[in-house]
mmCIF file of C-alpha atoms in Angstrom:
data_model
loop_
_atom_site.group_PDB
_atom_site.id
_atom_site.type_symbol
_atom_site.label_atom_id
_atom_site.label_comp_id
_atom_site.label_asym_id
_atom_site.label_seq_id
_atom_site.Cartn_x
_atom_site.Cartn_y
_atom_site.Cartn_z
ATOM 1 C CA MET A 1 -2.063 -10.936 -45.830
ATOM 2 C CA ARG A 2 0.596 -13.097 -44.185
ATOM 3 C CA ASN A 3 2.559 -12.971 -47.396
ATOM 4 C CA ASP A 4 3.027 -9.237 -46.813
ATOM 5 C CA TYR A 5 5.143 -9.830 -43.715
ATOM 6 C CA ASP A 6 8.649 -11.266 -43.778
ATOM 7 C CA PHE A 7 9.985 -12.207 -40.366
ATOM 8 C CA THR A 8 12.786 -14.501 -41.559
ATOM 9 C CA GLU A 9 15.404 -11.997 -40.370
ATOM 10 C CA GLY A 10 13.407 -10.892 -37.347
ATOM 11 C CA LYS A 11 14.721 -11.138 -33.800
ATOM 12 C CA ARG A 12 12.687 -11.128 -30.682
ATOM 13 C CA GLY A 13 13.154 -8.005 -28.611
ATOM 14 C CA ALA A 14 14.508 -8.181 -25.104
ATOM 15 C CA VAL A 15 11.816 -8.528 -22.482
ATOM 16 C CA VAL A 16 12.709 -6.177 -19.673
ATOM 17 C CA PRO A 17 11.389 -7.446 -16.351
ATOM 18 C CA ALA A 18 10.011 -4.902 -13.902
ATOM 19 C CA SER A 19 12.555 -4.565 -11.124
ATOM 20 C CA GLY A 20 11.155 -5.284 -7.669
ATOM 21 C CA LYS A 21 7.719 -6.274 -8.935
ATOM 22 C CA SER A 22 6.007 -9.616 -9.378
ATOM 23 C CA ARG A 23 3.106 -10.456 -11.633
ATOM 24 C CA ILE A 24 0.396 -12.302 -9.718
ATOM 25 C CA THR A 25 -3.218 -13.255 -10.168
ATOM 26 C CA ILE A 26 -5.516 -12.117 -7.379
ATOM 27 C CA MET A 27 -9.263 -12.419 -6.995
ATOM 28 C CA LEU A 28 -10.962 -9.273 -5.652
ATOM 29 C CA ASP A 29 -14.646 -8.669 -5.033
ATOM 30 C CA ASP A 30 -16.282 -6.624 -7.777
ATOM 31 C CA ASP A 31 -17.264 -3.824 -5.404
ATOM 32 C CA VAL A 32 -13.712 -3.565 -4.030
ATOM 33 C CA LEU A 33 -12.254 -3.343 -7.515
ATOM 34 C CA ALA A 34 -14.888 -0.781 -8.559
ATOM 35 C CA PHE A 35 -14.050 1.330 -5.501
ATOM 36 C CA PHE A 36 -10.329 1.382 -6.290
ATOM 37 C CA ARG A 37 -10.932 2.091 -9.962
ATOM 38 C CA GLU A 38 -13.162 5.064 -9.089
ATOM 39 C CA GLN A 39 -10.676 6.400 -6.546
ATOM 40 C CA ALA A 40 -7.764 5.953 -8.936
ATOM 41 C CA GLU A 41 -9.590 7.711 -11.758
ATOM 42 C CA ALA A 42 -10.411 10.640 -9.466
ATOM 43 C CA GLN A 43 -6.724 10.891 -8.475
ATOM 44 C CA GLY A 44 -5.449 10.406 -12.009
ATOM 45 C CA ILE A 45 -3.431 7.263 -11.241
ATOM 46 C CA GLY A 46 -3.775 3.584 -12.069
ATOM 47 C CA TYR A 47 -5.952 1.427 -9.862
ATOM 48 C CA GLN A 48 -3.171 -1.128 -9.382
ATOM 49 C CA THR A 49 -0.879 1.650 -8.174
ATOM 50 C CA LEU A 50 -3.543 2.741 -5.704
ATOM 51 C CA ILE A 51 -4.093 -0.808 -4.426
ATOM 52 C CA ASN A 52 -0.309 -1.186 -4.017
ATOM 53 C CA ALA A 53 -0.147 2.072 -2.035
ATOM 54 C CA GLU A 54 -2.965 0.926 0.259
ATOM 55 C CA LEU A 55 -1.231 -2.396 0.850
ATOM 56 C CA ARG A 56 1.952 -0.506 1.729
ATOM 57 C CA LYS A 57 0.027 1.529 4.294
ATOM 58 C CA ALA A 58 -1.245 -1.705 5.829
ATOM 59 C CA MET A 59 2.365 -2.895 6.189
ATOM 60 C CA GLN A 60 3.329 0.091 8.348
ATOM 61 C CA PRO A 61 3.233 -0.301 12.121
ATOM 62 C CA PRO A 62 0.323 1.530 13.716
ATOM 63 C CA LYS A 63 1.088 5.051 14.843
ATOM 64 C CA SER A 64 0.795 5.681 18.546
ATOM 65 C CA SER A 65 -1.694 8.248 19.705
ATOM 66 C CA PRO A 66 -0.310 11.754 20.237
ATOM 67 C CA LEU A 67 0.727 12.798 23.718
ATOM 68 C CA THR A 68 -1.865 15.076 25.269
ATOM 69 C CA VAL A 69 -1.684 17.188 28.392
ATOM 70 C CA ALA A 70 -4.247 14.943 30.069
ATOM 71 C CA SER A 71 -2.336 11.742 29.312
ATOM 72 C CA LEU A 72 0.954 13.333 30.443
ATOM 73 C CA ARG A 73 -0.633 14.435 33.731
ATOM 74 C CA LYS A 74 -2.001 10.939 34.275
ATOM 75 C CA VAL A 75 1.408 9.322 33.735
ATOM 76 C CA LEU A 76 3.171 11.845 35.989
ATOM 77 C CA LYS A 77 0.556 11.382 38.720
ATOM 78 C CA GLU A 78 0.972 7.594 38.579
ATOM 79 C CA GLU A 79 4.764 7.806 38.613
ATOM 80 C CA LEU A 80 4.827 10.269 41.528
ATOM 81 C CA ALA A 81 2.430 8.080 43.499
ATOM 82 C CA ALA A 82 4.631 5.052 42.851
ATOM 83 C CA LEU A 83 7.713 7.013 43.914
ATOM 84 C CA ARG A 84 6.031 8.089 47.170
ATOM 85 C CA THR A 85 5.210 4.490 48.093
ATOM 86 C CA ILE A 86 8.811 3.403 47.445
ATOM 87 C CA THR A 87 10.396 6.180 49.551
ATOM 88 C CA ALA A 88 7.843 5.951 52.385
#
């Protein structure tokens, strides 16, 4: 069968590296990998893409809790009390 192929004039194609990505080897627990594969299949995306997205989320600074009326009142009360002790 090898005689059927003639690669004497063949040239290797250019290997295009993925920009901004690195190929690594990582060991994940089987249950973690199964979880991401199931989630990715349900969302119609690749499991590596999903893992990458989750890692990106972990890189983001934590969001502060939203300002509520109760927390605003508490801060104002503390600040007014501090102001009264300074001016007294």
